[in-house]
PDB file of C-alpha atoms in Angstrom:
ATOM      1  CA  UNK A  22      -3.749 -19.862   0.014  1.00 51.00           C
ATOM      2  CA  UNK A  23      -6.944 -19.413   2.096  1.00 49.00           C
ATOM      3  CA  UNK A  24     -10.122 -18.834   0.842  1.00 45.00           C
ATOM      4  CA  UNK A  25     -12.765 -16.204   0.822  1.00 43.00           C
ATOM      5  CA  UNK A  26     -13.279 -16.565   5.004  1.00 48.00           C
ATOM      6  CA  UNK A  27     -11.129 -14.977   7.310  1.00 50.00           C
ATOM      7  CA  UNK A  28     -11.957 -16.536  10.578  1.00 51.00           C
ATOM      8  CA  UNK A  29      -8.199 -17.789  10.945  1.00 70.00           C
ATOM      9  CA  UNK A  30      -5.918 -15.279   9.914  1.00 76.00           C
ATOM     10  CA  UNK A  31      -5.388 -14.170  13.315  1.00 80.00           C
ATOM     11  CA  UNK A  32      -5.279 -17.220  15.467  1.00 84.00           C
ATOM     12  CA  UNK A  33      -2.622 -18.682  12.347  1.00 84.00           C
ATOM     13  CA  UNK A  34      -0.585 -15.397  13.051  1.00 85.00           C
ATOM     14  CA  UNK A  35      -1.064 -16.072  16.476  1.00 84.00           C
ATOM     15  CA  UNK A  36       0.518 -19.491  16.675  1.00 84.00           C
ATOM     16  CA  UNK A  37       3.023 -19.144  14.090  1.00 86.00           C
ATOM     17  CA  UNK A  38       4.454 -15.593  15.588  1.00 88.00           C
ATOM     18  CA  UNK A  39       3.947 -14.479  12.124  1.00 91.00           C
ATOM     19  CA  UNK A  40       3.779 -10.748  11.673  1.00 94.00           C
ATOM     20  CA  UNK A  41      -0.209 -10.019  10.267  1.00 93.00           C
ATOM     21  CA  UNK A  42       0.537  -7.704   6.874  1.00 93.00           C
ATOM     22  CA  UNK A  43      -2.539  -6.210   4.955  1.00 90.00           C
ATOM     23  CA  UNK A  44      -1.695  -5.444   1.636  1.00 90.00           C
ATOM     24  CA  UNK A  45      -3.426  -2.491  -1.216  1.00 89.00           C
ATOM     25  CA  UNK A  46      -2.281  -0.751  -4.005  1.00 89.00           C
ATOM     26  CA  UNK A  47      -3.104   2.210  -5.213  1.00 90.00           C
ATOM     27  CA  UNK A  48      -1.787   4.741  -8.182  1.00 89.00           C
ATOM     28  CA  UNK A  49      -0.761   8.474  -8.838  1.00 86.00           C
ATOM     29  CA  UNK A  50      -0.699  10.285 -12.037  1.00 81.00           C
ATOM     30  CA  UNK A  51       0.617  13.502 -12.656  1.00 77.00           C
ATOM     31  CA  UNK A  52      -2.578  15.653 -12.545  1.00 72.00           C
ATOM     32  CA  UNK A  53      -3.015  15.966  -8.250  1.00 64.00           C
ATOM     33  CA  UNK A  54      -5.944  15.016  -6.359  1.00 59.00           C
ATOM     34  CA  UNK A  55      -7.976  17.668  -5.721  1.00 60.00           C
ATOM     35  CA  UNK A  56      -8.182  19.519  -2.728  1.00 53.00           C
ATOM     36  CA  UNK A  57      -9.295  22.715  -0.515  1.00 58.00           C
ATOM     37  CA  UNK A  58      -7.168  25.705  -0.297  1.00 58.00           C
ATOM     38  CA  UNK A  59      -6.978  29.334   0.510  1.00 59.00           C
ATOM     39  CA  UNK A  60      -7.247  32.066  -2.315  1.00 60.00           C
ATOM     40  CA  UNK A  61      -8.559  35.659  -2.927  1.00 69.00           C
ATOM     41  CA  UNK A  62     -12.178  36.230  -3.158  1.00 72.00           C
ATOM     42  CA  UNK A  63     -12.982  36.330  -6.715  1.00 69.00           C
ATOM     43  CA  UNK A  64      -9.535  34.338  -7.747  1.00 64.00           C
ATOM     44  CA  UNK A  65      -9.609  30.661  -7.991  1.00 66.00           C
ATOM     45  CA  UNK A  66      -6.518  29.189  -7.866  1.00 61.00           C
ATOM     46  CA  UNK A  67      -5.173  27.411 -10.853  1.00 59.00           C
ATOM     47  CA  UNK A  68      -3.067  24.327 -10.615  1.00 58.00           C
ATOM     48  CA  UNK A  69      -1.258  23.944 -13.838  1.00 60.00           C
ATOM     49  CA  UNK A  70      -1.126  20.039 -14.479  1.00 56.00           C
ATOM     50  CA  UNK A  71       2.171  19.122 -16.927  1.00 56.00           C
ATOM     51  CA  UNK A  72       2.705  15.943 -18.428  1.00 52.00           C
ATOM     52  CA  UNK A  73       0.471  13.583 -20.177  1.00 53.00           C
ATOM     53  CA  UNK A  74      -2.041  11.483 -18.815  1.00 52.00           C
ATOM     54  CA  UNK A  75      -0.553   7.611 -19.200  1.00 54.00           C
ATOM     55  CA  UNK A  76       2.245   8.873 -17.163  1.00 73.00           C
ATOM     56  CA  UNK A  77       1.311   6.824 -13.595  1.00 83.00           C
ATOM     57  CA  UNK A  78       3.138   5.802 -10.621  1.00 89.00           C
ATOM     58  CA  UNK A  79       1.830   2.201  -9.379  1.00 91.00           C
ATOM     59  CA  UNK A  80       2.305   1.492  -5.694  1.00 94.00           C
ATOM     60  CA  UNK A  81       1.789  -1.012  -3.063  1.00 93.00           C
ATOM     61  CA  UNK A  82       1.694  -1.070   0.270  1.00 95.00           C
ATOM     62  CA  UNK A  83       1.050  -3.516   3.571  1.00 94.00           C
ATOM     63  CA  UNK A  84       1.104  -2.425   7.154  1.00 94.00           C
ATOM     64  CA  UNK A  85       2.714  -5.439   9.573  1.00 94.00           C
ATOM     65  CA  UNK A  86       1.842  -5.739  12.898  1.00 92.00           C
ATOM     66  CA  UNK A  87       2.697  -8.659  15.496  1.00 92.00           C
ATOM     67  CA  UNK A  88       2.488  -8.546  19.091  1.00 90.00           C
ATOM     68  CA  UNK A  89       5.001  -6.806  21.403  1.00 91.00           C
ATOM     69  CA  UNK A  90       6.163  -4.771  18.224  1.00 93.00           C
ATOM     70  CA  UNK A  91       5.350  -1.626  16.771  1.00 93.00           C
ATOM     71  CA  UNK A  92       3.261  -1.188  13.379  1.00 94.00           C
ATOM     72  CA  UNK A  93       5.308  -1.482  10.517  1.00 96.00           C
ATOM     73  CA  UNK A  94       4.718   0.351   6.846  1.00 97.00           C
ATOM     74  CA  UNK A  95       6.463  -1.458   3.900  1.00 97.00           C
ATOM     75  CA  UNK A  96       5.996  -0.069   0.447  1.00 96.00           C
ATOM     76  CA  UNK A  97       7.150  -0.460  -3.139  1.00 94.00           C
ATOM     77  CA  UNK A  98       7.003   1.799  -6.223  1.00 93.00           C
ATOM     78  CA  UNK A  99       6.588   0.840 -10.315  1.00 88.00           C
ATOM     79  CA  UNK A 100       6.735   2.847 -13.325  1.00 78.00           C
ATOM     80  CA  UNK A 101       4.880   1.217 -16.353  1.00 64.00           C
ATOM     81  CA  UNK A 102       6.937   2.020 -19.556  1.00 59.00           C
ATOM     82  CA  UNK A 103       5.775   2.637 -22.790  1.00 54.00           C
ATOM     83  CA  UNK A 104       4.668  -0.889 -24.386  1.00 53.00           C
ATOM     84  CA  UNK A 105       4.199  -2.552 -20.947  1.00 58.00           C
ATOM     85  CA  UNK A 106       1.002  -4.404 -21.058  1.00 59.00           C
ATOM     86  CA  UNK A 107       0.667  -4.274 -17.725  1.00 59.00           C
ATOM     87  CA  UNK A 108       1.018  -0.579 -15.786  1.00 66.00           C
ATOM     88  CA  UNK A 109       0.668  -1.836 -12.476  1.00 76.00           C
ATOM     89  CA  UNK A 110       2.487  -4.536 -10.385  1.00 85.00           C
ATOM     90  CA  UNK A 111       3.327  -7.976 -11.956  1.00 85.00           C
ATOM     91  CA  UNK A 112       3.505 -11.276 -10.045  1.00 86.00           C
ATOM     92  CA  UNK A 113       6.989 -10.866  -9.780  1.00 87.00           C
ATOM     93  CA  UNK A 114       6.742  -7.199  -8.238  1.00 89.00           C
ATOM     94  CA  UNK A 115       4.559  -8.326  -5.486  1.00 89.00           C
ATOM     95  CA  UNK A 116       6.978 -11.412  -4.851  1.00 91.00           C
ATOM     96  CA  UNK A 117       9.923  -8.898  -4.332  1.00 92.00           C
ATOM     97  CA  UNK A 118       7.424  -6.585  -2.053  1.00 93.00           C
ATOM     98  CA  UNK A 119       7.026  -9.675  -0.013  1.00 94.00           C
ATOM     99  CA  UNK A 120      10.088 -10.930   0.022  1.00 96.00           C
ATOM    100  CA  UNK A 121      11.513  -7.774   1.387  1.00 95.00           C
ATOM    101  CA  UNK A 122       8.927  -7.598   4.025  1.00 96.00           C
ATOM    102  CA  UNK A 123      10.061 -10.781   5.031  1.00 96.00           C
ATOM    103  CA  UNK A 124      13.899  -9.754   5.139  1.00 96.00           C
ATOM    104  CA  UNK A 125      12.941  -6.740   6.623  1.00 96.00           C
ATOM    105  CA  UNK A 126      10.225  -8.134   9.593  1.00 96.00           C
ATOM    106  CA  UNK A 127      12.829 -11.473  10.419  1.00 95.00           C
ATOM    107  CA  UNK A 128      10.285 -13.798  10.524  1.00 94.00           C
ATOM    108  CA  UNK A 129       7.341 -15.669   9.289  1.00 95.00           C
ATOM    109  CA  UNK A 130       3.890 -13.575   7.348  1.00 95.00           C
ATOM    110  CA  UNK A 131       0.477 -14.294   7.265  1.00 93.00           C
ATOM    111  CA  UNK A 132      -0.700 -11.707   4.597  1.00 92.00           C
ATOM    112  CA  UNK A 133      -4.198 -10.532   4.200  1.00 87.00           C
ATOM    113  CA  UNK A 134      -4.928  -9.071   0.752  1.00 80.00           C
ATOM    114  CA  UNK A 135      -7.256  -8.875  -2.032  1.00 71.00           C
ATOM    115  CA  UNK A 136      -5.430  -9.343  -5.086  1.00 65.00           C
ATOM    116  CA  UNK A 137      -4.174 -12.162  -8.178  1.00 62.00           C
ATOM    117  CA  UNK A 138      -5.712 -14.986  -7.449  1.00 66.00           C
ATOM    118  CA  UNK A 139      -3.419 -16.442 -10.247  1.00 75.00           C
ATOM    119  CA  UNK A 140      -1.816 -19.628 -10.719  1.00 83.00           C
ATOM    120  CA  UNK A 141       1.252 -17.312 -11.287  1.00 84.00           C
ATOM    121  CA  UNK A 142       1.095 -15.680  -8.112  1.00 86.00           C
ATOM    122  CA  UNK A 143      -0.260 -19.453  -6.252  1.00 86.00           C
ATOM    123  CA  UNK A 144       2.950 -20.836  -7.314  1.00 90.00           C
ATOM    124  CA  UNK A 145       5.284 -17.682  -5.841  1.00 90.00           C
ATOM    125  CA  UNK A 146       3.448 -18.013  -2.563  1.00 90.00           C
ATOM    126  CA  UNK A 147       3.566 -22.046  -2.398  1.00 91.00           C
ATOM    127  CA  UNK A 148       7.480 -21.305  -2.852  1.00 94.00           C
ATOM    128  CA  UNK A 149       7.855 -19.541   0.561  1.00 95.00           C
ATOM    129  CA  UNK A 150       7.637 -21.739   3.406  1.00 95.00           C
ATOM    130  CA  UNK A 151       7.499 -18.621   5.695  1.00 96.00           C
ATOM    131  CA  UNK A 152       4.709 -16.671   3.935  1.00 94.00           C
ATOM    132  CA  UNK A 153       0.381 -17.694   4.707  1.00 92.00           C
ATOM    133  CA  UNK A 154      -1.976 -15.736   2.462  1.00 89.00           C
ATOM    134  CA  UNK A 155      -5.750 -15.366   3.107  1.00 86.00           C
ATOM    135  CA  UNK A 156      -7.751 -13.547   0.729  1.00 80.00           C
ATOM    136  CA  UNK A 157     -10.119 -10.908   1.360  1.00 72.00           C
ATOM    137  CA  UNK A 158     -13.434 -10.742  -0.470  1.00 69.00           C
ATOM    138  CA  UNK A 159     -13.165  -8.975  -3.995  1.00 66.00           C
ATOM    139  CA  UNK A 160     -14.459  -5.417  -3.612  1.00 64.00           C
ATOM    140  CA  UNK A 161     -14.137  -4.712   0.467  1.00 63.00           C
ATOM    141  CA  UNK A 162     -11.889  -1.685   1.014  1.00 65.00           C
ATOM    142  CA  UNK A 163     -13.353  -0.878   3.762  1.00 69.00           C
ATOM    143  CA  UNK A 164     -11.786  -4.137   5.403  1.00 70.00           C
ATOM    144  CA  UNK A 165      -8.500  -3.264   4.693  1.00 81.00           C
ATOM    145  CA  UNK A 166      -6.333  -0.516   6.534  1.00 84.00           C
ATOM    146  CA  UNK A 167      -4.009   0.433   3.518  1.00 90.00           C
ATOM    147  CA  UNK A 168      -6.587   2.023   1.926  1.00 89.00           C
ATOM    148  CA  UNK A 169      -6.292   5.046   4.794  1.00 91.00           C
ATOM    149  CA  UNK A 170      -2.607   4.983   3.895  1.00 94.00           C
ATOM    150  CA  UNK A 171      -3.760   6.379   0.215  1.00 92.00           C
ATOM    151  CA  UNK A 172      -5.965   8.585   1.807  1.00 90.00           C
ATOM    152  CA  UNK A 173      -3.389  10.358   3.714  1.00 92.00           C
ATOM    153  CA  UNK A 174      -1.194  10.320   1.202  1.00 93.00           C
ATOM    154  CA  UNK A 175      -3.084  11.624  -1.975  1.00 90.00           C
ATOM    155  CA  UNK A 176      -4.571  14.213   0.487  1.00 88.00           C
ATOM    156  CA  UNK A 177      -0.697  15.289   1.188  1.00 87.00           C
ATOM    157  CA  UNK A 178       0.008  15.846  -2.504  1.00 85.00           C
ATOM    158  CA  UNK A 179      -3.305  17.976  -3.106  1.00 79.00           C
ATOM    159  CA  UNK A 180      -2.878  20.615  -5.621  1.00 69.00           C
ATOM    160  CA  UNK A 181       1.082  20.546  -5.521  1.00 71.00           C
ATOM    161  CA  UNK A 182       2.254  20.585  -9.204  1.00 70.00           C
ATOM    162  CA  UNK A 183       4.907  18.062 -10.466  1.00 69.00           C
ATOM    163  CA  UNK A 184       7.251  18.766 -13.392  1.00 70.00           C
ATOM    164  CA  UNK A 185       7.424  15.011 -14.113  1.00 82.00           C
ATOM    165  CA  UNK A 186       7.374  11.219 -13.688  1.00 84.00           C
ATOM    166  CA  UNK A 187      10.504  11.832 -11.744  1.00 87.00           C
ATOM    167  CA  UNK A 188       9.406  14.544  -8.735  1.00 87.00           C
ATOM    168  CA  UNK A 189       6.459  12.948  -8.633  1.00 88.00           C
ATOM    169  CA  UNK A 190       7.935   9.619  -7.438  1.00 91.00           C
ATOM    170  CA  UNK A 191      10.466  10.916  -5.197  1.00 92.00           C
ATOM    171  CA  UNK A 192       7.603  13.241  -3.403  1.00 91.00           C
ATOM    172  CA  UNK A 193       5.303  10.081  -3.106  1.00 93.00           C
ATOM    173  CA  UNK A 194       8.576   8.200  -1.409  1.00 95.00           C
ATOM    174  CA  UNK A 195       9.143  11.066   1.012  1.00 95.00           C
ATOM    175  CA  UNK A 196       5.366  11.184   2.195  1.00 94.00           C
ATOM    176  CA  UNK A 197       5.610   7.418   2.858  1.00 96.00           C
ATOM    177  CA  UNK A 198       8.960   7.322   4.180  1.00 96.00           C
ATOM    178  CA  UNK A 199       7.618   9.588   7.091  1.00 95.00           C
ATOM    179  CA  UNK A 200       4.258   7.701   7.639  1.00 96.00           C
ATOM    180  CA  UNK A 201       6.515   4.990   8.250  1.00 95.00           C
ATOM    181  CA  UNK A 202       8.159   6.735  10.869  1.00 94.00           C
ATOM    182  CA  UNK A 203       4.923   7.394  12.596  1.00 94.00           C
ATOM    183  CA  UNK A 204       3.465   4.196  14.561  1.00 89.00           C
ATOM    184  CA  UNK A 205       0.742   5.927  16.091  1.00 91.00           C
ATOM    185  CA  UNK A 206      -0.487   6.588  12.951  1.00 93.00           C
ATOM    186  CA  UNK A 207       0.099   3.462  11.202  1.00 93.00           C
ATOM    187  CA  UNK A 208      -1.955   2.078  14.507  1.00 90.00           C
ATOM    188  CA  UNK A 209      -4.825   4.888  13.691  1.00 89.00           C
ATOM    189  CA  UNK A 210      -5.134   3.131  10.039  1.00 89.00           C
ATOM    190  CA  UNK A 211      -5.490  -0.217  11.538  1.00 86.00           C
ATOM    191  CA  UNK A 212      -8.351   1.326  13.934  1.00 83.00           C
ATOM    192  CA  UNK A 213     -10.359   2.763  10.655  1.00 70.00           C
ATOM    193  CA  UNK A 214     -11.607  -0.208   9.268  1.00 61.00           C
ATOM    194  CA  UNK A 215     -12.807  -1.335  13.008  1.00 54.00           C
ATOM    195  CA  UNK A 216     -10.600  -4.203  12.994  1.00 50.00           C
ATOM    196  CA  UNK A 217     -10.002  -5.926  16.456  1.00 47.00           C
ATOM    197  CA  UNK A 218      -6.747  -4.793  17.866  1.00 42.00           C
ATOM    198  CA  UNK A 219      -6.871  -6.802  21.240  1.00 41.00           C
ATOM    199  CA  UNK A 220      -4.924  -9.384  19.926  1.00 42.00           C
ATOM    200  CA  UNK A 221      -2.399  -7.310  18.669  1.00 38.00           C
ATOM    201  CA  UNK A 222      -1.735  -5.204  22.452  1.00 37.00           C
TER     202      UNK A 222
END
């Protein structure tokens, strides 16, 4: 696993024809981002919020790209249960993210992300003879083009009112299911953070 620069990560996708992923992860809870919307003058709309707060949807998320090929979105979903210690994604959560990116993409990754830095997670990668990992420095969103792909999405699910753990997920699935059906926007997430797309054309 690479260090804190990221000089190579392109040139390494580059000669490998590896497929570049960036990687983020993100969360939704039951009570929905806020948002704007349209009401009588004098009557602010309510949004009735059910559930209780600890009740969270974990997700992550990388966008592939590799040149000649359109932008790819792959995602993954994880409900903490009661007495987990950990909510979010595990070690072995992010190994099956990757590994189905790499059944799904057919080739080698070079993965750009920002996250364990464990000997856990060092071991998983030093497993996978297809899969190069650089890390981004700790605290640099604005480097990484998932973090649009939250935006989008939490901004899709403003104000809409869940019953439960269970609509939630399944509405979070069907807003990323059609992102990834949309390349043109995938490529207009890569753009955000002003990374350098020429060598991706």
């Amino acid at each position: 696993m690479a260090g804190g620069h990221l000089a190579g990560y392109k040139s390494t996708a580059a000669d490998l024809g590896a497929w570049l992923c960036r990687e983020d992860e993100s969360g939704q809870g039951l009570r929905p981002p806020k948002g704007r919307t349209w009401g009588r003058r004098g009557h602010t709309p309510v949004v009735t919020v059910t559930g209780g707060h600890d009740t969270r949807v974990s997700l992550a998320a990388l966008i592939a790209t590799r040149p000649g090929d359109q932008a790819r979105l792959i995602y993954r979903t994880h409900r903490g249960r009661r007495g987990d210690k950990r909510k979010g994604f595990a070690e072995t959560d992010y190994a099956r993210l990757l590994d189905a990116a790499h059944q799904q993409l057919d080739g080698p990754v070079v993965l750009v992300w920002d996250n364990l830095n464990t000997r856990a997670m060092r071991e998983l990668i030093a497993a996978r003879d297809w899969l190069t990992v650089f890390q981004l420095p700790s605290y640099a969103p604005e480097l990484n083009p998932v973090e649009p792909v939250w935006s989008n999405l939490k901004r899709s699910l403003a104000n809409l009112v869940k019953q439960d753990i269970d609509q939630l997920t399944a509405l979070i699935k069907t807003r990323l299911r059609r992102m990834q059906y949309q390349p043109g926007l995938l490529e207009g997430f890569l753009a955000k953070p002003r990374l350098d797309l020429t060598r991706l054309q």
